[in-house]
mmCIF file of C-alpha atoms in Angstrom:
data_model
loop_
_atom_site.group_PDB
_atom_site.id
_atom_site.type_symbol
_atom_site.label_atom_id
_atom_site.label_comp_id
_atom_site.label_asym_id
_atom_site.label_seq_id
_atom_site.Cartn_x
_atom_site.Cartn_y
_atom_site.Cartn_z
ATOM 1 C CA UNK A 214 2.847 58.288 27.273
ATOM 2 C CA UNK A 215 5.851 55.842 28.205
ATOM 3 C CA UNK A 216 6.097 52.649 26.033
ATOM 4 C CA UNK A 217 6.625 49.160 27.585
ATOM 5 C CA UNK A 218 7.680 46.303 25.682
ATOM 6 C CA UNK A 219 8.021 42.592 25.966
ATOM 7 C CA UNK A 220 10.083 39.969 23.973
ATOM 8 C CA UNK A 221 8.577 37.136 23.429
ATOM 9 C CA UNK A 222 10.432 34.995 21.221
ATOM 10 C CA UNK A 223 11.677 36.808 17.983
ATOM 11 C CA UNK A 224 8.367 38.607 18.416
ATOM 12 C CA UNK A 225 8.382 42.601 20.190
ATOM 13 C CA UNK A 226 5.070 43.692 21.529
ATOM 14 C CA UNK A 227 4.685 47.404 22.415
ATOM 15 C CA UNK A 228 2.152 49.015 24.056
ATOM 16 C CA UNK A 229 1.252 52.044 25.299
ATOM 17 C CA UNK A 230 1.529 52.034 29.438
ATOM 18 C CA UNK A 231 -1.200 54.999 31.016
ATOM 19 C CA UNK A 232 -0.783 56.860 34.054
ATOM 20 C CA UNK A 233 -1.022 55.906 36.919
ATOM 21 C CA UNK A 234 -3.357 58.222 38.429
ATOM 22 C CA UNK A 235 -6.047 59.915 36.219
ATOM 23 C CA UNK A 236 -5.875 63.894 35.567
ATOM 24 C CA UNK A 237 -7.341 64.600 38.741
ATOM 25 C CA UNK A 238 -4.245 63.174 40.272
ATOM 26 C CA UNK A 239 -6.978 61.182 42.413
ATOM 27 C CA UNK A 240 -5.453 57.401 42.818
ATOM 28 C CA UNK A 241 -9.092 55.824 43.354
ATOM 29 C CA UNK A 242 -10.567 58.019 40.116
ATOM 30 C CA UNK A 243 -11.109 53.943 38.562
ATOM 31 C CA UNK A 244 -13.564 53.420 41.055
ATOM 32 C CA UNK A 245 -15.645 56.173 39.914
ATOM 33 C CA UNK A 246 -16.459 54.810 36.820
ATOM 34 C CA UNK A 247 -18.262 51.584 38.888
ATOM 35 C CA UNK A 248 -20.645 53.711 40.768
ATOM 36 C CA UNK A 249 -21.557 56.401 37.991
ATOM 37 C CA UNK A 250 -24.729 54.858 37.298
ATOM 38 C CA UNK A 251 -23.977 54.784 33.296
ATOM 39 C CA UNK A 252 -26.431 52.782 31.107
ATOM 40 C CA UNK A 253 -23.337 51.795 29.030
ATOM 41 C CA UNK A 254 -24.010 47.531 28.881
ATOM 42 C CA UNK A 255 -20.853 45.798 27.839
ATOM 43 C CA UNK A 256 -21.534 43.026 25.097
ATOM 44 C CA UNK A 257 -19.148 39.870 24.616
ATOM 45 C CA UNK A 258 -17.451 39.343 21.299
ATOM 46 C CA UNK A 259 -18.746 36.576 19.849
ATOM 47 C CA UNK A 260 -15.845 34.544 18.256
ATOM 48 C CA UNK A 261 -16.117 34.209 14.656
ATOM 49 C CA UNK A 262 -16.068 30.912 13.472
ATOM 50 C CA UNK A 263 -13.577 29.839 10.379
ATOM 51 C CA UNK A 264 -14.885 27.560 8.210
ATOM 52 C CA UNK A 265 -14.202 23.756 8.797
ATOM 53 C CA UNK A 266 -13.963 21.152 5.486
ATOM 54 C CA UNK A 267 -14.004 17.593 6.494
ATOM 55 C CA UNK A 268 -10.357 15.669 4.161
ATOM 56 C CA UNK A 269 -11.420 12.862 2.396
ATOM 57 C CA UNK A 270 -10.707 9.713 4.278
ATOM 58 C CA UNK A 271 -9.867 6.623 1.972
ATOM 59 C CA UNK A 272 -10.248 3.948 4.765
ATOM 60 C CA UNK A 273 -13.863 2.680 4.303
ATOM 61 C CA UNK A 274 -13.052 2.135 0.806
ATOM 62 C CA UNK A 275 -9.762 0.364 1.615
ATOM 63 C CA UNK A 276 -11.364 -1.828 3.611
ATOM 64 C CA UNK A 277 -14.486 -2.721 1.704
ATOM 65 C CA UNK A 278 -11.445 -3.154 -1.555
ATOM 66 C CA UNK A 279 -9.680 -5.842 0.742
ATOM 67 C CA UNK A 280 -12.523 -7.807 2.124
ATOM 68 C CA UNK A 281 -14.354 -7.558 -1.764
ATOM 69 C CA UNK A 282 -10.799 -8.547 -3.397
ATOM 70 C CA UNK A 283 -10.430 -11.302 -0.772
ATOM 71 C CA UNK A 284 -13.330 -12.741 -0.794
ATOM 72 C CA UNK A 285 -13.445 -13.284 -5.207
ATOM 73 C CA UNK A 286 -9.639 -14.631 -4.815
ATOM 74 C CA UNK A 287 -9.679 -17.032 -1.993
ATOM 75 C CA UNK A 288 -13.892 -17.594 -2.621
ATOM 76 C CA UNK A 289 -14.311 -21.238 -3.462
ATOM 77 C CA UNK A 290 -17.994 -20.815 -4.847
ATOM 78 C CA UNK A 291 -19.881 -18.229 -6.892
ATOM 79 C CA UNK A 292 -22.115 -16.732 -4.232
ATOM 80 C CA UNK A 293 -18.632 -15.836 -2.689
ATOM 81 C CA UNK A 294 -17.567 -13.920 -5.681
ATOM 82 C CA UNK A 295 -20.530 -12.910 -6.174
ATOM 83 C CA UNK A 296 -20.074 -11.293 -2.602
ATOM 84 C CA UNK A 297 -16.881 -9.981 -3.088
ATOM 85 C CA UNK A 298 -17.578 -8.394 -5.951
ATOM 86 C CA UNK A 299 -20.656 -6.130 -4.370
ATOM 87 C CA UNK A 300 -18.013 -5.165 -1.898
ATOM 88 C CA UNK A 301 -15.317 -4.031 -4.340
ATOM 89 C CA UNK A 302 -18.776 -1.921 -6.215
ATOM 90 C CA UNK A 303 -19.125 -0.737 -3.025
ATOM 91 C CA UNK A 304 -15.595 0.130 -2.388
ATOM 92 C CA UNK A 305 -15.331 2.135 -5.720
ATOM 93 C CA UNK A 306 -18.528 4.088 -5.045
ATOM 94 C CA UNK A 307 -16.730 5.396 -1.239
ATOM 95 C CA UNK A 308 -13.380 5.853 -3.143
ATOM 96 C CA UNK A 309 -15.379 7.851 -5.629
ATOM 97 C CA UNK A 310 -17.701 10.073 -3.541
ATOM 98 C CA UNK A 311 -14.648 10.587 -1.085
ATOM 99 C CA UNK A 312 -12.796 12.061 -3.817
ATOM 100 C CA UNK A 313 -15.223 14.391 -5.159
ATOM 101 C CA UNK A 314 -17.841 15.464 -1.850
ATOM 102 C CA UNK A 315 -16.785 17.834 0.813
ATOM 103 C CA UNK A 316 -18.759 18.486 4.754
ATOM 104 C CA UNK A 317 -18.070 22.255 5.054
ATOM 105 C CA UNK A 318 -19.079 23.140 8.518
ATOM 106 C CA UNK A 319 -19.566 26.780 8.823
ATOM 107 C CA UNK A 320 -20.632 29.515 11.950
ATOM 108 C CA UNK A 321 -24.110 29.204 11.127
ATOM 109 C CA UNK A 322 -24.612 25.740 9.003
ATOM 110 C CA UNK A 323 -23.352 22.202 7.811
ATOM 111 C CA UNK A 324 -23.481 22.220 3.813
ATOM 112 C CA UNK A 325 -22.144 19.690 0.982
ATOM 113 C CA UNK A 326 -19.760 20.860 -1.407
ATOM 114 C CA UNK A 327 -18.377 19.165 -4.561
ATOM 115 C CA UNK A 328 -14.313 19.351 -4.594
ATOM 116 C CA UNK A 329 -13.199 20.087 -8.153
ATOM 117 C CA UNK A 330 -9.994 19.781 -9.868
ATOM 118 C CA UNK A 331 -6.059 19.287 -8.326
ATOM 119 C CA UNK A 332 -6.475 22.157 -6.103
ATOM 120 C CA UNK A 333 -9.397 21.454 -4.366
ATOM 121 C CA UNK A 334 -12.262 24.462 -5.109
ATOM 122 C CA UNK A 335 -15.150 23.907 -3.630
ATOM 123 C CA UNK A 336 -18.348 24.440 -5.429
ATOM 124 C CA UNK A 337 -21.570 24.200 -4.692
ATOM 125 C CA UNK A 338 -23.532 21.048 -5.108
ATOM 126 C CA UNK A 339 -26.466 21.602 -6.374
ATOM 127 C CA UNK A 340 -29.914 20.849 -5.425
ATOM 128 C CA UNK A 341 -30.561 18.244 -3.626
ATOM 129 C CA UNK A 342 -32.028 15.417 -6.040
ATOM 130 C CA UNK A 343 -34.550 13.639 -3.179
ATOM 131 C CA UNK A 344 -35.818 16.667 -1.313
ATOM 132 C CA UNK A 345 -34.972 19.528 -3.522
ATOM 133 C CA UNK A 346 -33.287 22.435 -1.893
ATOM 134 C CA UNK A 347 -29.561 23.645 -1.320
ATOM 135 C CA UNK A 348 -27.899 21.057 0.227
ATOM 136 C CA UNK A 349 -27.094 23.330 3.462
ATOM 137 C CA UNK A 350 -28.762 22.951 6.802
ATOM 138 C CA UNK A 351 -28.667 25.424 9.892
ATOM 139 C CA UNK A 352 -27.419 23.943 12.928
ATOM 140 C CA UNK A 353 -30.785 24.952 14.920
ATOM 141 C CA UNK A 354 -33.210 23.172 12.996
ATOM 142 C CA UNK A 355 -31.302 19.743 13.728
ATOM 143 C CA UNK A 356 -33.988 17.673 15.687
ATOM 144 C CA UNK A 357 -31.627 14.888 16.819
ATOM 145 C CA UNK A 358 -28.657 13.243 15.272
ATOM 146 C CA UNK A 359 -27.002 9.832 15.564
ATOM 147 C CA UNK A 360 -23.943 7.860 14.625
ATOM 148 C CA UNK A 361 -23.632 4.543 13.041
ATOM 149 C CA UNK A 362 -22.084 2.218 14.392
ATOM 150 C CA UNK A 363 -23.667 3.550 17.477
ATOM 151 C CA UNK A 364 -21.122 4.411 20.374
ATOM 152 C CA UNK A 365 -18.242 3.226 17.931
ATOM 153 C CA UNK A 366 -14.944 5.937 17.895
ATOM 154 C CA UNK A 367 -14.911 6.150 14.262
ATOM 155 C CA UNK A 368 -18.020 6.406 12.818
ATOM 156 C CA UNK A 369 -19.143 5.372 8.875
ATOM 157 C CA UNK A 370 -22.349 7.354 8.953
ATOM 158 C CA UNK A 371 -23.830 10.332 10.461
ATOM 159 C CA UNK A 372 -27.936 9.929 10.363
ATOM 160 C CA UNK A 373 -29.553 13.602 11.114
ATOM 161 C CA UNK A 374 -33.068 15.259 11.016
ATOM 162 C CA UNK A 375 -33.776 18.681 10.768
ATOM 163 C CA UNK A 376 -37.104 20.654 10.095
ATOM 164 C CA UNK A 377 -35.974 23.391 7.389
ATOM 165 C CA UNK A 378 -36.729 20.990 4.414
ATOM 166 C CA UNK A 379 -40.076 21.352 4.017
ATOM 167 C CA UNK A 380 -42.223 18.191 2.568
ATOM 168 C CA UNK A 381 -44.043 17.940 -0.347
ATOM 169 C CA UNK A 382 -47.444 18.019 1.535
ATOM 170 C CA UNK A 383 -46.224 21.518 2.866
ATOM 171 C CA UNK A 384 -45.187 20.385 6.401
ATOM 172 C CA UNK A 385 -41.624 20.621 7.999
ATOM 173 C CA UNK A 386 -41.942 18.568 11.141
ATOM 174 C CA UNK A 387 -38.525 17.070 9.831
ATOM 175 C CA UNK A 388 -36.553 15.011 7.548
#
């Protein structure tokens, strides 16, 4: 069979070009194949889905750090630096957990990972210390979800319940 090819960019395609008519030299023999009454059902390739890990974002701690550090510096009483300090405990915990927790969204499920190390392996986290379980929840049994600050573009928490955790008293009408 002839070969066409295309150029595109420093990239050469080839493919193989047919011929025009089929061996029957018959130049409507493609519309048998609609009316042969073949069970033949075509199914759609479902797209597989690469794995998606959430960078760590620094901001929330950078900004919890400047309005802690400003308020014990430029605080003229104790229940300001008092203040200030929860926010720069506060800060440290973000900066922390940022550094160390993953969000792996995968095909099938959302899951926490722990980051270890320079280069960045993720591990798995363990069970969960309130609930028990993997921390990794299928898509489908998410009930509802919600972001705080509601309706805000970048949001600082992601509230979600889901019915595969099943509760100490045996039920799983969600967490």
């Amino acid at each position: 069979a002839p070969l066409s090819s295309s150029r595109v960019g420093s990239v050469e395609r080839r493919q193989e070009v047919g011929p025009l008519f089929a061996e029957d030299n018959n130049p409507f023999g493609f519309v048998q194949g609609l009316f042969s009454g073949g069970t033949a059902v075509a199914q759609p390739k479902t797209p597989a889905i690469p794995d998606c890990v959430v960078d760590s974002d620094y901001t929330l701690a950078a900004v919890f750090a400047s309005i802690g550090l400003s308020s014990v510096f430029l605080g003229h009483d104790i229940f300001t630096s008092v203040f200030g300090g929860l926010f720069v405990l506060l800060a440290t915990l973000f900066a922390v957990q940022a550094s160390r927790i993953r969000f792996v969204f995968d095909g099938e499920a959302f899951e926490l990972k722990n980051a270890s190390g320079d280069d960045e392996q993720l591990s798995d986290s363990g069970e969960n210390i309130v609930v028990g379980g993997a921390n990794r929840w299928k898509y489908d049994s998410f009930v509802n979800y919600e972001f705080f600050p509601k309706g805000s573009p970048v949001p600082i928490l992601v509230y979600f319940k889901e019915t595969q955790t099943v509760k100490e008293d045996g039920s799983n009408d969600g967490q």
